[in-house]
Short mmCIF file of C-alpha atoms in Angstrom, two decimals:
data_model
loop_
_atom_site.label_atom_id
_atom_site.label_comp_id
_atom_site.label_asym_id
_atom_site.label_seq_id
_atom_site.Cartn_x
_atom_site.Cartn_y
_atom_site.Cartn_z
CA MET A 909 95.40 107.18 80.31
CA ALA A 910 98.37 109.74 81.67
CA ASN A 911 98.45 113.18 80.99
CA ILE A 912 100.71 113.79 78.19
CA CYS A 913 101.49 117.31 79.28
CA ASP A 914 99.61 118.99 82.17
CA CYS A 915 101.71 122.35 81.42
CA THR A 916 99.24 123.92 78.99
CA SER A 917 96.47 124.41 81.42
CA GLY A 918 98.11 127.21 82.93
CA ALA A 919 98.35 127.44 86.89
CA LYS A 920 95.95 125.87 89.27
CA ASN A 921 95.18 127.37 92.94
CA LEU A 922 96.08 124.58 95.51
CA GLY A 923 93.28 124.84 97.74
CA GLN A 924 91.23 121.93 98.98
CA ALA A 925 87.37 121.73 99.05
CA ASN A 926 86.08 121.61 102.66
CA CYS A 927 85.27 118.07 103.46
CA ASP A 928 86.52 116.91 100.29
CA ALA A 929 86.58 113.33 99.73
CA VAL A 930 89.81 111.33 100.49
CA LEU A 931 90.47 107.61 99.60
CA LYS A 932 90.95 105.75 102.63
CA SER A 933 92.59 102.27 103.15
CA MET A 934 91.68 99.71 100.98
CA ASN A 935 88.78 97.24 102.07
CA ARG A 936 87.83 95.55 99.35
CA VAL A 937 88.89 95.18 95.48
CA LEU A 938 86.92 94.69 92.54
CA PHE A 939 88.97 92.62 90.13
CA LYS A 940 87.70 92.77 86.61
CA GLN A 941 89.13 91.58 83.27
CA ARG A 942 89.93 94.58 81.12
CA LEU A 943 87.52 93.58 78.17
CA ASN A 944 83.96 92.09 78.39
CA ALA A 945 82.90 88.98 76.45
CA ASP A 946 81.77 91.05 73.57
CA GLY A 947 85.11 93.21 73.09
CA SER A 948 83.54 96.21 74.68
CA VAL A 949 85.62 98.04 77.68
CA PRO A 950 83.82 97.75 80.74
CA VAL A 951 82.34 100.51 82.89
CA ILE A 952 80.30 101.39 85.94
CA ASP A 953 77.45 103.31 84.40
CA PHE A 954 76.49 105.94 86.99
CA SER A 955 74.42 107.97 84.54
CA GLY A 956 71.41 107.16 86.65
CA ALA A 957 69.99 109.56 89.22
CA VAL A 958 71.36 110.35 92.39
CA GLY A 959 69.83 107.66 94.40
CA THR A 960 69.24 105.09 91.86
CA HIS A 961 72.33 103.07 92.48
CA ASP A 962 71.06 100.73 94.82
CA ALA A 963 71.55 96.83 95.69
CA THR A 964 69.97 95.61 92.63
CA TRP A 965 71.88 97.82 90.06
CA TRP A 966 74.82 96.88 91.83
CA GLU A 967 74.20 93.18 91.43
CA THR A 968 74.15 93.90 87.59
CA TYR A 969 78.16 94.08 87.94
CA LEU A 970 78.57 91.54 90.65
CA GLN A 971 76.77 89.06 89.33
CA ALA A 972 77.40 89.47 85.65
CA THR A 973 77.42 86.57 83.37
CA PRO A 974 79.53 84.92 81.66
CA LEU A 975 82.49 85.29 84.38
CA VAL A 976 84.45 87.47 82.32
CA ASN A 977 81.89 90.37 82.45
CA ARG A 978 81.71 90.27 86.42
CA TYR A 979 83.21 92.61 88.73
CA ILE A 980 84.80 89.83 91.08
CA VAL A 981 84.95 91.08 94.69
CA GLY A 982 87.95 90.63 96.88
CA THR A 983 87.55 90.87 100.52
CA ASP A 984 89.68 90.82 103.79
CA VAL A 985 92.17 93.14 102.57
CA ASP A 986 94.91 93.75 105.41
CA ASP A 987 98.38 94.97 105.66
CA TYR A 988 97.76 96.91 102.82
CA GLU A 989 100.66 99.03 101.07
CA PHE A 990 100.27 101.65 98.40
CA GLU A 991 103.28 103.19 97.11
CA MET A 992 103.53 105.52 94.14
CA GLN A 993 107.55 105.31 93.03
CA ASP A 994 110.15 107.93 92.03
CA ARG A 995 109.66 108.83 88.75
CA GLU A 996 111.91 107.81 85.83
CA ALA A 997 114.34 110.64 85.05
CA LEU A 998 117.69 111.66 83.43
CA GLU A 999 120.04 113.57 85.05
CA THR A 1000 122.35 115.61 82.77
CA ALA A 1001 125.68 116.93 82.98
CA ASN A 1002 124.32 120.27 84.32
CA LYS A 1003 122.60 118.42 87.43
CA VAL A 1004 119.26 119.04 85.49
CA GLU A 1005 116.64 116.16 85.96
CA TYR A 1006 114.57 115.56 83.01
CA LYS A 1007 111.43 113.67 83.35
CA ILE A 1008 110.79 110.42 81.47
CA HIS A 1009 107.93 109.11 82.92
CA ASP A 1010 106.24 109.23 86.53
CA GLY A 1011 106.44 106.52 88.43
CA HIS A 1012 104.55 103.26 89.10
CA ILE A 1013 102.19 102.49 91.84
CA GLU A 1014 103.26 99.40 93.78
CA VAL A 1015 100.08 97.67 95.71
CA LYS A 1016 100.49 94.93 98.32
CA TYR A 1017 98.26 93.10 100.69
CA ASN A 1018 97.54 90.12 102.33
CA VAL A 1019 94.33 87.96 102.69
CA PHE A 1020 94.08 86.32 105.89
CA GLY A 1021 90.73 84.10 106.27
CA ALA A 1022 89.03 83.70 109.88
CA LYS A 1023 91.01 80.65 110.03
CA GLY A 1024 93.68 81.23 107.94
CA ALA A 1025 93.57 81.37 103.75
CA SER A 1026 93.20 77.98 102.12
CA ILE A 1027 94.97 76.69 99.54
CA ASP A 1028 92.09 76.51 97.04
CA LEU A 1029 91.50 80.20 98.07
CA TYR A 1030 95.49 80.89 96.90
CA ASP A 1031 94.54 78.80 93.46
CA ARG A 1032 91.86 80.86 92.79
CA TYR A 1033 93.68 84.25 93.43
CA LYS A 1034 96.17 82.90 90.73
CA GLN A 1035 93.74 83.63 88.22
CA LEU A 1036 94.77 87.30 88.39
CA GLU A 1037 98.55 86.56 87.14
CA CYS A 1038 96.45 85.34 83.71
CA GLY A 1039 95.14 87.71 81.41
CA LYS A 1040 94.79 91.65 81.45
CA TRP A 1041 92.91 92.96 84.66
CA GLY A 1042 91.85 96.35 86.26
CA ILE A 1043 90.65 97.09 89.82
CA ASN A 1044 88.24 99.25 91.39
CA ILE A 1045 88.85 99.94 94.78
CA ILE A 1046 86.43 100.01 97.68
CA ASP A 1047 87.81 101.88 100.67
CA ASP A 1048 87.25 101.91 104.58
CA ALA A 1049 84.53 104.65 104.27
CA GLY A 1050 82.64 102.55 101.44
CA GLN A 1051 83.50 104.89 98.88
CA LEU A 1052 84.31 103.28 95.35
CA ALA A 1053 87.24 104.65 93.24
CA GLY A 1054 88.06 104.62 89.63
CA PRO A 1055 88.80 106.79 86.68
CA ILE A 1056 85.83 109.09 85.47
CA ASN A 1057 84.83 109.82 82.02
CA GLY A 1058 81.79 111.68 82.12
CA THR A 1059 79.28 109.44 83.95
CA ASP A 1060 81.01 106.20 83.55
CA MET A 1061 83.84 104.75 85.97
CA GLY A 1062 86.36 102.72 84.36
CA LEU A 1063 88.79 100.27 85.63
CA ILE A 1064 92.38 101.26 87.39
CA PRO A 1065 94.68 99.13 84.71
CA ILE A 1066 96.94 96.66 87.05
CA ASN A 1067 100.04 94.57 85.72
CA SER A 1068 102.55 92.43 86.83
CA VAL A 1069 100.15 90.35 89.31
CA GLN A 1070 101.94 88.15 91.83
CA VAL A 1071 100.20 85.77 93.95
CA LYS A 1072 101.90 84.10 96.76
CA TYR A 1073 100.72 81.73 99.76
CA GLY A 1074 102.32 82.17 103.16
CA ALA A 1075 101.92 78.78 105.08
CA GLN A 1076 101.02 78.55 108.58
CA ALA A 1077 104.13 78.63 110.84
CA ASN A 1078 104.81 77.92 114.66
CA SER A 1079 106.38 81.38 115.12
CA GLY A 1080 102.92 83.47 114.98
CA THR A 1081 102.32 83.37 111.09
CA ILE A 1082 98.72 82.26 109.80
CA ALA A 1083 97.89 81.06 106.58
CA HIS A 1084 97.72 83.78 104.04
CA VAL A 1085 97.69 84.98 100.42
CA GLU A 1086 99.90 87.59 99.37
CA ILE A 1087 98.72 89.79 96.30
CA SER A 1088 100.84 92.39 94.78
CA PHE A 1089 100.31 94.35 91.51
CA ARG A 1090 101.15 97.46 89.75
CA ILE A 1091 99.33 100.51 88.37
CA PRO A 1092 101.25 101.54 85.41
CA PHE A 1093 103.07 104.88 85.05
CA THR A 1094 100.90 105.30 82.09
CA PHE A 1095 97.78 105.53 84.38
CA ASN A 1096 96.63 109.02 85.41
CA TRP A 1097 95.96 108.81 89.06
CA GLY A 1098 94.86 112.08 88.81
CA SER A 1099 91.94 110.97 86.97
CA VAL A 1100 90.30 108.90 89.95
CA LYS A 1101 87.28 110.00 91.30
CA LEU A 1102 85.25 108.32 94.53
CA PHE A 1103 81.74 107.52 94.30
CA GLN A 1104 80.47 108.13 97.81
CA PRO A 1105 77.89 106.17 99.80
CA ASN A 1106 75.91 109.12 100.74
CA VAL A 1107 74.78 109.27 97.03
CA ALA A 1108 73.47 105.97 96.87
CA ALA A 1109 70.15 104.56 97.53
CA GLY A 1110 69.74 103.71 101.13
CA ASP A 1111 70.10 99.96 100.54
CA LEU A 1112 73.58 100.12 99.06
CA ASP A 1113 76.34 99.64 101.29
CA LEU A 1114 79.66 98.76 99.44
CA LEU A 1115 81.47 97.53 102.86
CA GLU A 1116 78.72 94.69 102.47
CA VAL A 1117 79.73 93.26 99.35
CA MET A 1118 80.83 90.01 99.64
CA PRO A 1119 82.41 87.57 97.07
CA ILE A 1120 80.80 84.33 95.70
CA VAL A 1121 81.74 81.23 97.06
CA PRO A 1122 82.36 79.02 94.06
CA LEU A 1123 80.40 75.52 94.04
CA VAL A 1124 81.38 72.47 92.41
CA LEU A 1125 78.54 70.74 90.74
CA ASP A 1126 79.27 67.51 89.24
CA ILE A 1127 76.36 65.40 87.48
CA THR A 1128 77.18 61.69 88.25
CA ASN A 1129 74.32 59.63 86.63
CA ALA A 1130 71.51 60.27 84.23
CA THR A 1131 69.98 57.28 82.22
CA ASP A 1132 67.89 56.58 79.23
CA ALA A 1133 64.03 56.87 79.90
CA SER A 1134 64.60 58.29 83.32
CA ALA A 1135 63.77 61.67 84.72
CA ASP A 1136 66.26 61.24 87.46
CA VAL A 1137 69.53 63.04 87.21
CA ASP A 1138 71.98 62.88 89.99
CA VAL A 1139 74.38 65.56 90.96
CA THR A 1140 76.41 66.37 93.82
CA VAL A 1141 77.30 69.99 95.04
CA PHE A 1142 80.09 70.67 97.26
CA GLN A 1143 81.76 74.12 97.96
CA SER A 1144 85.45 74.71 96.26
CA GLY A 1145 87.70 73.72 98.94
CA SER A 1146 91.17 72.22 99.59
CA GLY A 1147 89.90 68.90 101.31
CA PHE A 1148 89.88 65.79 99.89
CA ALA A 1149 87.82 62.72 100.52
CA SER A 1150 89.21 59.29 99.66
CA GLY A 1151 86.60 57.71 97.19
CA ALA A 1152 84.09 60.44 96.63
CA GLY A 1153 87.09 62.96 95.77
CA GLN A 1154 84.72 66.19 96.76
CA SER A 1155 86.77 69.00 98.31
CA GLY A 1156 84.91 71.44 100.54
CA GLN A 1157 81.96 71.53 102.46
CA PRO A 1158 78.82 69.93 101.01
CA GLN A 1159 76.20 72.40 99.91
CA ILE A 1160 73.05 71.32 101.57
CA GLY A 1161 69.37 72.43 101.46
CA LEU A 1162 69.08 73.39 97.72
CA ALA A 1163 65.57 73.35 95.98
CA PRO A 1164 64.44 73.10 92.66
CA ALA A 1165 64.59 76.84 92.09
CA ASN A 1166 68.48 76.45 92.81
CA PHE A 1167 69.31 74.66 89.49
CA THR A 1168 68.98 75.77 86.32
CA VAL A 1169 69.02 72.71 83.66
CA THR A 1170 69.17 72.13 80.24
CA VAL A 1171 68.58 69.39 78.12
CA ASP A 1172 70.09 69.72 74.42
CA GLY A 1173 70.39 73.43 75.24
CA VAL A 1174 66.66 73.94 75.92
CA GLY A 1175 65.50 74.84 79.31
CA ALA A 1176 64.21 71.74 81.69
CA THR A 1177 62.00 72.09 84.63
CA VAL A 1178 63.17 70.71 87.63
CA ALA A 1179 60.03 68.85 89.25
CA THR A 1180 61.67 68.03 92.67
CA ALA A 1181 65.32 67.86 94.20
CA THR A 1182 65.55 65.05 96.59
CA GLU A 1183 68.72 65.34 99.12
CA THR A 1184 69.68 61.73 99.88
CA SER A 1185 72.78 62.68 101.76
CA ASP A 1186 74.41 66.08 102.44
CA GLY A 1187 75.13 67.63 99.02
CA VAL A 1188 74.09 64.70 97.32
CA TYR A 1189 71.09 65.03 95.11
CA THR A 1190 68.53 63.39 92.97
CA LEU A 1191 66.87 66.12 90.50
CA THR A 1192 63.63 64.76 88.96
CA LEU A 1193 63.10 66.56 85.75
CA ALA A 1194 59.33 67.15 84.51
CA ALA A 1195 60.02 64.70 81.55
CA PRO A 1196 62.51 62.13 81.23
CA VAL A 1197 65.79 61.98 79.15
CA ALA A 1198 66.91 59.86 76.41
CA THR A 1199 70.37 58.42 75.21
CA GLY A 1200 72.44 61.15 73.40
CA ASN A 1201 70.54 64.16 75.32
CA VAL A 1202 73.49 66.24 76.62
CA ILE A 1203 72.10 67.95 80.14
CA GLN A 1204 73.71 70.68 81.64
CA ILE A 1205 73.39 72.00 85.13
CA GLN A 1206 74.48 74.74 87.40
CA ALA A 1207 73.50 75.68 90.91
CA VAL A 1208 72.97 79.19 92.39
CA ALA A 1209 72.17 79.78 95.69
CA THR A 1210 72.62 83.39 97.38
CA GLY A 1211 76.43 83.91 97.73
CA PHE A 1212 77.21 80.98 96.10
CA GLU A 1213 77.50 79.81 92.40
CA SER A 1214 78.53 76.47 90.59
CA ASN A 1215 80.01 75.75 87.22
CA ASN A 1216 78.06 74.30 84.52
CA ASP A 1217 78.64 70.89 84.82
CA ASN A 1218 77.65 68.64 80.95
CA TYR A 1219 76.85 65.33 81.14
CA THR A 1220 75.68 62.94 77.78
CA VAL A 1221 72.82 60.39 78.69
CA MET B 345 66.19 62.08 102.78
CA ARG B 346 64.86 65.82 102.16
CA ILE B 347 62.53 66.26 98.96
CA SER B 348 62.15 69.83 97.81
CA ILE B 349 59.32 70.17 95.25
CA ASN B 350 58.83 72.95 92.90
CA PRO B 351 55.49 74.61 93.69
CA LYS B 352 55.01 75.65 90.08
CA TRP B 353 55.36 72.30 88.62
CA LEU B 354 53.36 70.67 91.08
CA ARG B 355 50.29 73.05 90.38
CA GLU B 356 50.42 72.56 86.69
CA THR B 357 51.00 68.72 86.96
CA SER B 358 48.18 66.08 87.15
CA VAL B 359 47.95 63.41 89.77
CA LYS B 360 48.82 60.88 86.90
CA GLU B 361 51.32 62.76 85.62
CA ILE B 362 53.29 62.64 89.11
CA ARG B 363 52.67 58.66 89.43
CA GLU B 364 54.06 58.12 86.00
CA LEU B 365 57.26 60.38 86.75
CA PHE B 366 57.75 58.41 90.12
CA LYS B 367 56.83 55.11 89.25
CA SER B 368 60.20 53.62 89.75
CA ASP B 369 60.03 55.03 93.30
CA LYS B 370 57.12 54.62 95.51
CA GLN B 371 58.59 56.56 98.87
CA ARG B 372 59.03 59.89 96.77
CA MET B 373 55.69 59.30 94.62
CA GLU B 374 53.89 59.36 98.13
CA LEU B 375 55.45 62.22 99.22
CA VAL B 376 54.68 64.28 96.27
CA LEU B 377 51.19 63.08 96.04
CA LYS B 378 50.56 64.21 99.73
CA ALA B 379 52.15 67.96 98.65
CA LYS B 380 49.66 67.50 95.54
CA LYS B 381 46.96 66.68 98.06
CA ALA B 382 47.68 69.49 100.69
CA ILE B 383 47.56 72.35 97.99
CA LYS B 384 44.29 71.29 96.24
#
């Protein structure tokens, strides 16, 4: 929240601490919806002792479910711009300027993939234009930035999100997604602190944090009195194949442990996963299903996560 | 075709149950039974 009035605290000296943390250029962004599924306000809990914030702890935020509770990683930040705007003020006849409020902050950057950003990636970034989002910034030094309240790091609120697609052109432009948003003037930028990597556990490097690649899982067949359930698992992508309709690359090499299956809401054991062709699996459950059963399947592998697909036998 | 077997399920499941589960697919049944034999 913005400081209503900073003027009651008296004067402050203006020296800067030796080697004080300085926010570097944005390297990654953590996007997070402003409310969790249970209505609580999301915070990153730094109440643990120094050195306990390791990769496993971090995964509770980056792999949280449902997705509304997750800190969604955006990487490949390039052409980053951050500009605090002039304040809004009223100039009187006496040529005195009275502040109405501070200026908001304009943030803009581009995402270029290794071979250009795909339309599918653009489509997923477009979700940021819906709902209310906040961010935490991971900078080039691996520091994490956000407003601090006690030992909790909250979100930097954003609004006015715009996501645009820049198509490949012959004139030296490669396909990219342009993301711009505003940090509102009501946010007190002075409340931002930097969590520094040198106080994290040894295995935590925020510059190694990677986004999860979405998988598209489709249950294609399950029949009465059979334990076999056919599924296809492809990476979400922009391609389209006639007949099959799958979009991205097939997700190969999945094993029973990669699948979470429920039948009528009760967990079911996957006995075997048979990959008949790339991305096409027959899952054999430990027991047959029956007409009317509702099967739900999700596939998760390191760095990949699918939708939950439902199928009524 | 590549088959991946749940090791916990394989340990806890009898040969008879495996035969019943894969009775409609002899090829997979043989592969699973072979794996079952290998862990005995």
